[in-house]
Coordinates of C-alpha atoms in Angstrom, one line a residue:
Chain A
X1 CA 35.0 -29.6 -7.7
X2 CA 32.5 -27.4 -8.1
X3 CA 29.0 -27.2 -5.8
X4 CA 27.1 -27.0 -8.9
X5 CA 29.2 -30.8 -9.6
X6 CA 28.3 -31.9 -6.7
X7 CA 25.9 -34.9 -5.7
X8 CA 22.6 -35.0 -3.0
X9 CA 21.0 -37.4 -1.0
X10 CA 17.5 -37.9 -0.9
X11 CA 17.5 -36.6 2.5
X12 CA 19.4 -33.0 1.2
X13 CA 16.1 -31.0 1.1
X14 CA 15.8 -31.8 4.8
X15 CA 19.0 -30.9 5.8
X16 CA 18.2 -27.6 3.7
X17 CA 14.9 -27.3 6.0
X18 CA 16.8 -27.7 8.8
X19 CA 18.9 -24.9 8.9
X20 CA 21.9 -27.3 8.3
X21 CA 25.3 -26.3 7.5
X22 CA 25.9 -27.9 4.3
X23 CA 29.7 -28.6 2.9
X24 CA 31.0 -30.7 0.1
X25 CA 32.5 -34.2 1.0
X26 CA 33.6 -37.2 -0.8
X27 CA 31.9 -35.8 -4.2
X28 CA 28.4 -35.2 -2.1
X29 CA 26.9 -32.1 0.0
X30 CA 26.2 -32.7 3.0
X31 CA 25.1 -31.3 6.7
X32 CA 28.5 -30.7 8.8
X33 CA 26.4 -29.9 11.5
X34 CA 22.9 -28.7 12.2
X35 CA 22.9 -26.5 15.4
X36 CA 26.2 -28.0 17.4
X37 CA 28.7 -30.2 17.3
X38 CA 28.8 -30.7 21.0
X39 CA 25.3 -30.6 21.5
X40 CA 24.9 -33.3 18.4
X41 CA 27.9 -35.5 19.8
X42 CA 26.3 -35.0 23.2
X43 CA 23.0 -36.1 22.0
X44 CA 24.6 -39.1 20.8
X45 CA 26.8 -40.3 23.7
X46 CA 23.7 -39.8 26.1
X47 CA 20.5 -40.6 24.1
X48 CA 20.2 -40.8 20.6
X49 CA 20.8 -39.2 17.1
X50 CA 20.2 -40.3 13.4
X51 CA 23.1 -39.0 10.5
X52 CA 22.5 -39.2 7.1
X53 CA 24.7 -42.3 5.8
X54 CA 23.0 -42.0 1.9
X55 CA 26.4 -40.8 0.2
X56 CA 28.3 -43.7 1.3
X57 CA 28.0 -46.7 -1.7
X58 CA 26.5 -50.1 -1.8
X59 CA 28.3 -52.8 -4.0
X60 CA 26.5 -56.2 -4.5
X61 CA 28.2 -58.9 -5.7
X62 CA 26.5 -62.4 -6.1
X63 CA 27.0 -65.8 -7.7
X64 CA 28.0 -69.3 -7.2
X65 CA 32.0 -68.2 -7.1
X66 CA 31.1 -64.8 -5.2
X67 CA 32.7 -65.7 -2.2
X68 CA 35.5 -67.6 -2.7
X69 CA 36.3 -64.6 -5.1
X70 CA 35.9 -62.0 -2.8
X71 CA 37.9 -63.8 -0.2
X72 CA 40.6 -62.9 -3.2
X73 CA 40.3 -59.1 -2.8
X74 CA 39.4 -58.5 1.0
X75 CA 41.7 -58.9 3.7
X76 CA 38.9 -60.7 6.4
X77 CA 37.7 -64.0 6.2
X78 CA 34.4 -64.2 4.8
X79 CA 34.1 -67.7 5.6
X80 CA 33.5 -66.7 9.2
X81 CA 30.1 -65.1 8.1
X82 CA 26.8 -67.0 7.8
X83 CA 24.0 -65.2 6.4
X84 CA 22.9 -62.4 7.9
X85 CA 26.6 -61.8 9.1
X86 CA 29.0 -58.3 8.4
X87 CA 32.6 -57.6 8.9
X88 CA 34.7 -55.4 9.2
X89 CA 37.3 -55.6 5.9
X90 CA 39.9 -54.3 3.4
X91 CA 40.2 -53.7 -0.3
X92 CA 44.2 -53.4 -0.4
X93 CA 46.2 -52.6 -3.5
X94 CA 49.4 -54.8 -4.4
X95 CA 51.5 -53.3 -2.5
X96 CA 49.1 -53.6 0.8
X97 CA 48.4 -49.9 0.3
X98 CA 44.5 -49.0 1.3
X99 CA 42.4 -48.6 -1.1
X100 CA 39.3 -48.7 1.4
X101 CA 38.1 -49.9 4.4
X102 CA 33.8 -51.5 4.8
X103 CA 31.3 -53.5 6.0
X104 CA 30.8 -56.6 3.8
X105 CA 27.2 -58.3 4.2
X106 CA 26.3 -61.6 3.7
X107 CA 22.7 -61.4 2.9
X108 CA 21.7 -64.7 0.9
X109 CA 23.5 -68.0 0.2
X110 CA 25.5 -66.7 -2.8
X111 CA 24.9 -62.7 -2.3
X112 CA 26.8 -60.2 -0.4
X113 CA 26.3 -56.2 0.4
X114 CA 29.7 -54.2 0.4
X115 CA 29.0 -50.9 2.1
X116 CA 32.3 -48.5 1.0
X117 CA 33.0 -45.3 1.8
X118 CA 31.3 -42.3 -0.6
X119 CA 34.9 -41.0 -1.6
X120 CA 35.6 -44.4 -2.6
X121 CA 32.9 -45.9 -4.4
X122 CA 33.7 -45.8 -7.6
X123 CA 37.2 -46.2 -7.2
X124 CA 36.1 -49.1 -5.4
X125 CA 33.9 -50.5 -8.1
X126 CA 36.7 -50.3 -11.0
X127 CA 39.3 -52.0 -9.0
X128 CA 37.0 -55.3 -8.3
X129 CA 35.2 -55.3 -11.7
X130 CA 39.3 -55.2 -13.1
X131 CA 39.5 -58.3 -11.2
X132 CA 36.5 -60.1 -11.2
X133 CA 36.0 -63.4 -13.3
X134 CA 33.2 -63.9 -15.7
X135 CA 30.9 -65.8 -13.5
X136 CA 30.8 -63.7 -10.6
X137 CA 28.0 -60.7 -10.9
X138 CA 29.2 -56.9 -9.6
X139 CA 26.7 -54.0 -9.4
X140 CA 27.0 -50.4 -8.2
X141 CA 23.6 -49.8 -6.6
X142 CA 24.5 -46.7 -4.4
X143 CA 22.7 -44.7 -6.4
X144 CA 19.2 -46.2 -5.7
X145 CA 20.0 -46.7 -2.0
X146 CA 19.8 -44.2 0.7
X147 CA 20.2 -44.6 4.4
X148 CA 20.7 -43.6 8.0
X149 CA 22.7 -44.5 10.8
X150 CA 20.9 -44.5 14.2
X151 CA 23.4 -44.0 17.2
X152 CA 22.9 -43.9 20.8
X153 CA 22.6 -45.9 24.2
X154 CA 18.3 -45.2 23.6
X155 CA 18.7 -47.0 20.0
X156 CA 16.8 -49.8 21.2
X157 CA 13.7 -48.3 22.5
X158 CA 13.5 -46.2 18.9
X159 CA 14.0 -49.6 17.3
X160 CA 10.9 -50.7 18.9
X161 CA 8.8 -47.8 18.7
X162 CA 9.6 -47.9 14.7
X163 CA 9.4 -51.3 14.1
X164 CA 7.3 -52.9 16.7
X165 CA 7.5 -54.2 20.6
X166 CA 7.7 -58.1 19.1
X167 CA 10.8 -57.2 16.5
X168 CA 14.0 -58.3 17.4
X169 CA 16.9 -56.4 16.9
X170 CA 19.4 -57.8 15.2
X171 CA 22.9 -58.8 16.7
X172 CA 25.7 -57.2 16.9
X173 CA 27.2 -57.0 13.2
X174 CA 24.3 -58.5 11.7
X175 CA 21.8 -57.5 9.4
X176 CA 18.0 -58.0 8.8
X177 CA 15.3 -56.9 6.5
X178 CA 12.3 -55.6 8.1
X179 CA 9.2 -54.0 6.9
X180 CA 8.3 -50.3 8.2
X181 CA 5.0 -48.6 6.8
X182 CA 4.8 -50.1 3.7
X183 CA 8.5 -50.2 2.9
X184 CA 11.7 -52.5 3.0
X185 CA 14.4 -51.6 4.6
X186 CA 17.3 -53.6 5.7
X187 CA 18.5 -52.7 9.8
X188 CA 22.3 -53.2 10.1
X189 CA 23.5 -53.6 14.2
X190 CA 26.5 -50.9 13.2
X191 CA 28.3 -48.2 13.6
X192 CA 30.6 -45.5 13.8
X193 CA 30.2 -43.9 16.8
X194 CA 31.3 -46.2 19.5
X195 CA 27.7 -46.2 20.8
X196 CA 25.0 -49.0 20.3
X197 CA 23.8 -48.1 17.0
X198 CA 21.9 -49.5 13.7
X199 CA 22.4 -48.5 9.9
X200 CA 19.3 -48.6 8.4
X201 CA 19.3 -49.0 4.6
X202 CA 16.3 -48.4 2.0
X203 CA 15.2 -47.2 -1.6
X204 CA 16.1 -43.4 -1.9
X205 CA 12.5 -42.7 -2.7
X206 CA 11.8 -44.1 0.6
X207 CA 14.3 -41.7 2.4
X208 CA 12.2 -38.8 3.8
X209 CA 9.1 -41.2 4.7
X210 CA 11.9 -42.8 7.1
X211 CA 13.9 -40.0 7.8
X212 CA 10.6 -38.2 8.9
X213 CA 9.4 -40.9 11.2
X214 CA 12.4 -41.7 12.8
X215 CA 12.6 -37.9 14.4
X216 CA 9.1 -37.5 15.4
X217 CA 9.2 -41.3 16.8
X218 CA 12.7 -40.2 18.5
X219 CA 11.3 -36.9 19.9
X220 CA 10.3 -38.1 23.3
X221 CA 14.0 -40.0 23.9
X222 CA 15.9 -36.7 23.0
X223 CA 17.2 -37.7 19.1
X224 CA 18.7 -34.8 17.3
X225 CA 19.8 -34.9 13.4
X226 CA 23.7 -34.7 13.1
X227 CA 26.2 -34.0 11.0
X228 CA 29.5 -35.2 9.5
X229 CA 31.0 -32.7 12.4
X230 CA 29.7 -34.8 15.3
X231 CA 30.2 -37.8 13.3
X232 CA 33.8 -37.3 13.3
X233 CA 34.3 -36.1 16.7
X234 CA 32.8 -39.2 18.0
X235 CA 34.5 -41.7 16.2
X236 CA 38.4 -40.0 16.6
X237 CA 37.3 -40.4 20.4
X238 CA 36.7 -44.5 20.2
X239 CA 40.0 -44.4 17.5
X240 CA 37.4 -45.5 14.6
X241 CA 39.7 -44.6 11.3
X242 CA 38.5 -42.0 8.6
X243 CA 39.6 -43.0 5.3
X244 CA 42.0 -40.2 3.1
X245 CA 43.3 -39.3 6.7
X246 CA 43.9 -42.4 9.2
X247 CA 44.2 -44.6 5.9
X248 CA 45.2 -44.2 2.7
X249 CA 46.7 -46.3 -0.7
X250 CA 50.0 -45.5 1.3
X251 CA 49.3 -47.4 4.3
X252 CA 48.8 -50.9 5.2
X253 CA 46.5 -52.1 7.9
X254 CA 49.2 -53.7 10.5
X255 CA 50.8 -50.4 10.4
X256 CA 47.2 -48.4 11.0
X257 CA 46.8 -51.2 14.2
X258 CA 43.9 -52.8 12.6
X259 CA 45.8 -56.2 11.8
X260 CA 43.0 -58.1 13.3
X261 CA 40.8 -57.6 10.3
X262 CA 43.6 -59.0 8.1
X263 CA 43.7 -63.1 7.9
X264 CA 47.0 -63.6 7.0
X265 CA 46.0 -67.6 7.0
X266 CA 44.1 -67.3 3.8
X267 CA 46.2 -68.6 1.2
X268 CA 46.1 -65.9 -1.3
X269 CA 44.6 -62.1 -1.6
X270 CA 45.8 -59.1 -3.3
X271 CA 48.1 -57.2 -0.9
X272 CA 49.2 -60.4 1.0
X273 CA 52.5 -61.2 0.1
X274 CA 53.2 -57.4 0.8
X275 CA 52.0 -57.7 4.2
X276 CA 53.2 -60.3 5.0
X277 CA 56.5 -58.7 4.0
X278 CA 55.8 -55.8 6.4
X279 CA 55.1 -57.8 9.3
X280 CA 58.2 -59.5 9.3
X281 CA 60.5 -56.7 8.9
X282 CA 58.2 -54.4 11.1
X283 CA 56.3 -51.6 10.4
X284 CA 59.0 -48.3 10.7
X285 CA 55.2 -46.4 11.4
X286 CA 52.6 -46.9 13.8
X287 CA 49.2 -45.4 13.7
X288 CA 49.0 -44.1 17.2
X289 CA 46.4 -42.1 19.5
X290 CA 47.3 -39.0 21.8
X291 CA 45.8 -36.7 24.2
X292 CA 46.9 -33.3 24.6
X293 CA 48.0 -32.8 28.7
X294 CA 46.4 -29.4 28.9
X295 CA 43.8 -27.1 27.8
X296 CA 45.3 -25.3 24.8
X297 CA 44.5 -25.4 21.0
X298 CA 43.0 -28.7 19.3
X299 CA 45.6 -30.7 17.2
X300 CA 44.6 -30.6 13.6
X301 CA 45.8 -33.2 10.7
X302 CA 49.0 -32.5 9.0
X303 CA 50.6 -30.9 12.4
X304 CA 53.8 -32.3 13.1
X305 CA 54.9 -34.7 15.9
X306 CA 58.1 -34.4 18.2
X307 CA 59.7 -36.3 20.5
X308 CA 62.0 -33.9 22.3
X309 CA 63.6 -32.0 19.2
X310 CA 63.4 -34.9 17.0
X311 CA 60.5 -34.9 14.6
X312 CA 58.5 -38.3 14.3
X313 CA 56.0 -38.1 12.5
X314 CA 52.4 -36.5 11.5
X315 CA 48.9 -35.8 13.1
X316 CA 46.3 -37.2 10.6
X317 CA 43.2 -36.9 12.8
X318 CA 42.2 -33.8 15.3
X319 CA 40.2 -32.3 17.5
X320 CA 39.0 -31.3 20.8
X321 CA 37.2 -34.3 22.2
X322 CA 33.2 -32.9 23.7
X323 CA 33.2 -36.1 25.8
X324 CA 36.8 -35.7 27.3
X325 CA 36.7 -31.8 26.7
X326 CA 41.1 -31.8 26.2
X327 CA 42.2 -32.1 22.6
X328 CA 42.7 -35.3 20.8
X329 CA 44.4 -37.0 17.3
X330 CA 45.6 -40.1 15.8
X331 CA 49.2 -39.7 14.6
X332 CA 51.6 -42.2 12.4
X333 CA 54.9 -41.6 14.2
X334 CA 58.0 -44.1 13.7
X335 CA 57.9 -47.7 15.6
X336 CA 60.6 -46.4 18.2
X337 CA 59.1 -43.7 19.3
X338 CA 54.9 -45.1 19.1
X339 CA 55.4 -46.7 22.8
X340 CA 51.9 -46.0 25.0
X341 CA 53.0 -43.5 27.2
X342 CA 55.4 -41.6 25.3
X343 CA 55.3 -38.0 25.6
X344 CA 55.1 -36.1 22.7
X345 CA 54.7 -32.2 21.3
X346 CA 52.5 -31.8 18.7
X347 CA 53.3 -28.4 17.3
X348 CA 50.8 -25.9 16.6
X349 CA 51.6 -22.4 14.5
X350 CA 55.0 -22.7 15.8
X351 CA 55.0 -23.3 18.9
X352 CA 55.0 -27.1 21.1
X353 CA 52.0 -28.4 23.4
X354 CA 52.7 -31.5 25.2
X355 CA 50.9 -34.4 24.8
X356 CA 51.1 -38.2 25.7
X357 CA 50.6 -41.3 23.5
X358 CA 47.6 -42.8 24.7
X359 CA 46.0 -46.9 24.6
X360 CA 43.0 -46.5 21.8
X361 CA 40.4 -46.3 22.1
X362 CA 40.5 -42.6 24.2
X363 CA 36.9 -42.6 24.8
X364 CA 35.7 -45.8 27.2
X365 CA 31.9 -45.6 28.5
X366 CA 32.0 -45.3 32.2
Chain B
X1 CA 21.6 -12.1 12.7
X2 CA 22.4 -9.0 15.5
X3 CA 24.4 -6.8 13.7
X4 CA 24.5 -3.4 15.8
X5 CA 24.2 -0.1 14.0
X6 CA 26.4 1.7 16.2
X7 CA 29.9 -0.6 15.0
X8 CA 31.9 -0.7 12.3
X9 CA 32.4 -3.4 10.4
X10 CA 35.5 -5.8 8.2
X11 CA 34.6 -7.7 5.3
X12 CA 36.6 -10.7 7.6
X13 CA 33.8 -10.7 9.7
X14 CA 35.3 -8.0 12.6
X15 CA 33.2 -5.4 14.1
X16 CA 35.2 -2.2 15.6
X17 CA 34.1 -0.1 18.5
X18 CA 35.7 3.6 18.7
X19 CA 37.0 4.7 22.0
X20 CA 38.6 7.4 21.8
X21 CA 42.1 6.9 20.1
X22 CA 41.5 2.8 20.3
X23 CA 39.2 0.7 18.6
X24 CA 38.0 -2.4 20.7
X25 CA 37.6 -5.7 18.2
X26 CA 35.7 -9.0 18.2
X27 CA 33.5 -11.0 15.6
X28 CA 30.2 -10.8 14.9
X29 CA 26.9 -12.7 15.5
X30 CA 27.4 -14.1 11.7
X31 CA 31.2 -15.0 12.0
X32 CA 30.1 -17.3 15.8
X33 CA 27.4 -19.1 14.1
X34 CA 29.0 -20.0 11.4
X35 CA 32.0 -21.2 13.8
X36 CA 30.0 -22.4 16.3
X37 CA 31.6 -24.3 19.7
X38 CA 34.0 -22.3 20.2
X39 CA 37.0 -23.9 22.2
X40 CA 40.1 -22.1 22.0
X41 CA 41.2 -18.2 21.4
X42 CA 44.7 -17.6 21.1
X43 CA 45.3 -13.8 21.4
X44 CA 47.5 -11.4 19.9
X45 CA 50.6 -10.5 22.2
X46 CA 50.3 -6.7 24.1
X47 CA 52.4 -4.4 21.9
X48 CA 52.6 -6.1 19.1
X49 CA 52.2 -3.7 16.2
X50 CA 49.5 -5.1 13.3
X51 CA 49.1 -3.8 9.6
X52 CA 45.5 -4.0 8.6
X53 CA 44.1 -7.2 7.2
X54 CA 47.6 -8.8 9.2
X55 CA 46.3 -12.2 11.2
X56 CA 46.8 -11.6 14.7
X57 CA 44.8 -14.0 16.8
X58 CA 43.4 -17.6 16.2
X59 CA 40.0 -18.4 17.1
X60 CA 39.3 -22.7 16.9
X61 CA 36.1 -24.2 17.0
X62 CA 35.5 -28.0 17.2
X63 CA 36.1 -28.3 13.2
X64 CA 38.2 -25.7 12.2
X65 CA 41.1 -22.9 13.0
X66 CA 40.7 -19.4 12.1
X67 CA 42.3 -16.4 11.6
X68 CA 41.1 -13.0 13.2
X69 CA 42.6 -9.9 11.5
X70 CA 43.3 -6.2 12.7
X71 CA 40.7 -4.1 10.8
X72 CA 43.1 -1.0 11.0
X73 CA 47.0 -0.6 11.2
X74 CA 47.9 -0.2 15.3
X75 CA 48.8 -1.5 18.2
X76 CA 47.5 -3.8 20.7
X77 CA 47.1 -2.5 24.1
X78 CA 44.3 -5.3 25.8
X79 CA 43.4 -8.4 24.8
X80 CA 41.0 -10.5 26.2
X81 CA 41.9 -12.9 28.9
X82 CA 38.8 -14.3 30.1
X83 CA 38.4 -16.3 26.8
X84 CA 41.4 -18.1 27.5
X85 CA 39.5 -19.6 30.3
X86 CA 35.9 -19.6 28.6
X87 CA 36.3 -19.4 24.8
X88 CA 32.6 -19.6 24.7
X89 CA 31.8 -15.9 25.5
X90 CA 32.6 -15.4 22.0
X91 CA 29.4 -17.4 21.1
X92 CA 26.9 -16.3 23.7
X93 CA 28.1 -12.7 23.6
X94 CA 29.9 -11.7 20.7
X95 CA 29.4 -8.0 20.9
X96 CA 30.1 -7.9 24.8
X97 CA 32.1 -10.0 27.1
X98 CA 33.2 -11.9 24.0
X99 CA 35.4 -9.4 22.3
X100 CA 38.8 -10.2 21.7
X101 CA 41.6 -7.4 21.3
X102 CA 42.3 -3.3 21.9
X103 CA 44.1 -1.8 18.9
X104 CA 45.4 1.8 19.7
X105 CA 44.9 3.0 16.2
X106 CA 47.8 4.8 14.4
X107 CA 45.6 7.3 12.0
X108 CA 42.1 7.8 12.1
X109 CA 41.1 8.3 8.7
X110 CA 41.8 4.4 8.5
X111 CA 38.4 3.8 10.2
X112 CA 36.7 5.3 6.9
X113 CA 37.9 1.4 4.8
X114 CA 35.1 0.0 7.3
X115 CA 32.1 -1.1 6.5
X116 CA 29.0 0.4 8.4
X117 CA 26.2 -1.8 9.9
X118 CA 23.8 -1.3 6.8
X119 CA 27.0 -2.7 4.3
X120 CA 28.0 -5.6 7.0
X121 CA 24.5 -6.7 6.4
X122 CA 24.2 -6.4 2.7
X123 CA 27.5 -8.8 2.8
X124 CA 25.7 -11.5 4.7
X125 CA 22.3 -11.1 3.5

C-alpha cells in the first residue's frame, strides 16, 4: 500500500509536530515512537503516558435481538455484562480460526460498542453484517471516532485533574460517559499495557482539544506521548497478544492460551463445534512465552524454535524487554515440547541462543 | 544532524575515517536516530575479508535488526568490543567511542565511490 493510500487520525498533525516517527500500520500512519522506546515504555511503567488509539474501529450494534445475536458470533458470554460492562472476546471463523480479538461494550439496554483492531475493521464489519438478521442494526462508526489510551500507575490522579476531584473512575472493564470542556467523551477502565489505564473515546473533531489537554494536564506527573513501538514492547512483556502475529484466522484461542474468554457452555456460536473439537483431541500447538538466558540479540518473529536439534516451532512476537532488559517473545511450539521450563534455542542469523519457556505473563509489578 | 566534514560517507548510512592504509567505520548521527535504543551489535569476525556494500555486522534496536555494510572491499583488522557490553555508545557517540569496525583497505582508489560530508547531507536533507 502506498503512503499516499494511507489513512490519519485526527491526532496525525500532532504526531507530525512532535517530531514523531511516523510508519504505516493496519492501513493507517502512525507515530512508532516519538523520542524512545525505552524512555516511552519507561514513562509508562513508572508514571504515565497517552498513545493514540484513533485507528482502531468502533462497531455498534443495537436492537431488541442485539445480544442474543452477538452471543452467536463472539466466543464470551455477553450475558455476564450489565450496562456499563466490557469483555474481553472473539470473532472466530468456522473453523475456530481468528478472525479478531476486542473489547465489546455494553453501553445501553439493547446497544453495544465493539472496539476491533484497525487491521481488522472492515474485515470485521463484512463478516457480522454476512451474518446478521434483519432486525438487528450494525454500523461502522470508526471513522467519526477518535481516541486515546491513557496508561500508567499516575492514571488516576490525571483522571482527576481532567475530569474533576468528585468524578469517579470507572471500574475495572467498565465504561462511562463523562463530560470534559464542552465535549462527550466515553472513559473505558482498559488497556494494553499491563498498567492501570483508561481508553478514552470521542468525536474526531474533538481529538486535539483532548489530546492537547491531556499533556499539559499530565506535565507535572511526567506523561510522555508514545508510540506503537512502546506500545508493543509493553504489552509482549505482560503476554497481551497482537493480532496478524500472536493470532491469526489460523489459530484458535485454546491453542493461543486464552481459552478463558471462550464459553464453551453457550449452546451455539460460529467456531464452536470446531473448538470444541480441538480441545478434545488437544491442541498439537501451544502459544508459549520465553526469555532469552543471556544478553545477546532480541528474538524477532518468524525465528525458529529448537529443542535440542529438533525444530518446534516459530517465534511470532520479539524483542528486548526495557523493563526486564534480556530479550523476550511469544512462540507457538508443538504441545510436547511447550512445558514451562523447557529450554529452548531460538535461532538467530544462523546461529542458537538459549532460552527458557517461561509462565506468562513475563513482566509482574513488583 | 552532526555530520563531520572531515569523513567520508556510504549511501547505507556509514561514515569512513582514513588512517593510513585502514579506514575506521561506524554510522552516523542520522542512521542512530532513526534506530534509536540501540541494544545489541553483533560485529564482523577479525580477518574476515568484505566486498563493498557485503553486510558484515548487525546492529538491533528495540524494533528492528539491521544490516551494517563495508563501504570498501578489505579486511577487518578491529572491531569494536566495548559495544558488546554497552551497545548504546553507538547512540550517544556515533562518531567516537561508538564506531564499530577497522577495514584494512585493499586499493585506495576505492575511497573515491564515497560520498563527502556536503553529499551525505544533501541525501538526508
Amino acid at each position: 500500500m502506498s503512503e499516499s493510500a494511507q489513512k490519519t487520525t485526527p491526532l496525525y498533525q500532532e504526531h507530525v509536530r512532535r517530531g514523531a516517527k511516523i510508519i504505516p500500520f493496519g492501513g493507517w500512519l502512525m507515530p512508532v515512537q516519538y523520542i524512545s522506546i525505552v524512555e516511552e515504555h519507561q514513562a509508562v511503567r513508572n508514571n504515565i503516558g497517552i498513545f493514540d488509539i484513533s485507528h482502531m474501529g468502533q462497531l455498534i450494534v443495537s436492537n431488541l435481538a442485539a445480544a442474543e445475536w452477538l452471543n452467536t458470533m463472539l466466543t464470551n458470554n455477553i450475558e455476564k455484562l450489565e450496562v456499563g460492562q466490557g469483555q474481553y472476546t472473539f470473532l472466530l471463523n468456522e473453523r475456530g480460526g481468528i478472525i479478531d480479538d476486542l473489547i465489546i461494550y455494553q453501553i445501553g439496554e439493547q446497544k453495544f460498542l465493539l472496539v476491533v483492531n484497525a487491521a481488522r475493521t472492515d474485515e470485521d464489519f463484512a463478516w457480522m453484517d454476512r451474518h446478521r438478521p434483519k432486525d438487528v442494526d450494525l454500523k461502522n462508526r470508526s471513522a467519526d471516532f477518535g481516541g486515546v489510551a491513557i496508561q500508567g500507575p499516575r492514571v488516576a490522579k490525571l483522571f482527576h485533574a481532567l475530569f474533576g476531584e468528585d468524578v469517579d473512575l470507572p471500574p475495572r472493564n467498565h465504561i462511562v460517559d463523562l463530560g470534559f470542556d464542552g465535549i462527550n467523551v466515553s472513559v473505558a477502565r482498559t488497556g494494553y499495557t499491563g498498567e492501570d489505564g483508561v481508553e478514552v473515546f470521542f468525536r474526531g473533531e474533538d481529538a486535539v482539544k483532548f489530546w492537547t489537554a491531556a499533556l499539559k494536564k499530565g506535565g507535572p506527573l511526567g506523561i510522555k506521548p508514545c508510540g506503537l513501538g512502546a506500545r508493543d514492547t509493553l504489552r509482549l512483556e505482560v503476554c497481551y497478544p497482537l493480532n496478524g502475529f500472536d493470532l491469526s484466522p489460523e489459530r484458535n484461542p485454546i491453542e493461543a492460551g486464552l481459552g478463558f474468554f471462550v464459553d464453551l457452555t453457550k449452546p451455539n456460536f460460529i467456531g464452536r463445534e470446531a473448538l470444541l473439537k480441538a480441545k478434545e483431541n488437544g491442541s498439537p500447538e501451544k502459544l508459549i512465552a520465553f526469555r532469552m538466558q543471556a544478553k545477546g540479540p532480541p528474538p524477532r518473529v518468524h525465528y525458529s524454535v529448537f529443542d535440542k536439534s529438533e525444530r518446534i516451532g516459530e517465534v511470532t512476537s520479539g524483542t528486548l524487554s526495557p523493563s526486564l532488559n534480556y530479550g523476550i517473545g511469544m512462540a507457538y511450539v508443538s504441545a510436547p515440547h511447550a512445558k514451562i521450563g523447557t529450554r529452548i534455542d531460538i535461532e538467530i542469523r544462523g546461529q542458537k541462543f538459549p532460552a527458557i519457556i517461561e509462565k506468562k505473563p513475563l513482566y509482574k509489578k513488583s | 544532524m552532526n555530520v563531520p566534514d572531515n569523513l567520508l560517507y556510504a549511501e547505507t548510512h556509514e561514515w569512513i575515517r582514513r588512517e593510513s592504509d585502514n579506514v575506521r567505520v561506524g554510522i552516523t548521527d542520522h542512521a542512530q536516530s532513526e534506530l534509536t535504543d540501540v541494544v545489541y551489535v553483533e560485529l564482523p569476525k577479525i580477518g574476515r575479508q568484505a566486498n563493498a556494500k557485503e553486510a558484515i555486522a548487525v546492529i538491533e534496536s528495540v524494533k528492528a535488526a539491521s544490516d551494517i555494510y563495508a563501504p570498501v572491499k578489505g579486511t577487518v583488522i578491529e572491531a569494536n568490543k566495548a559495544l558488546e557490553a554497552d551497545p548504546g555508545l553507538i547512540n550517544r557517540e556515533p562518531y567516537g567511542e561508538g564506531w564499530i569496525f577497522v577495514l584494512k583497505i585493499d586499493n585506495a582508489d576505492d575511497l573515491k565511490q564515497l560520498k563527502d560530508a556536503a553529499a551525505y547531507q544533501k541525501q538526508i536533507g
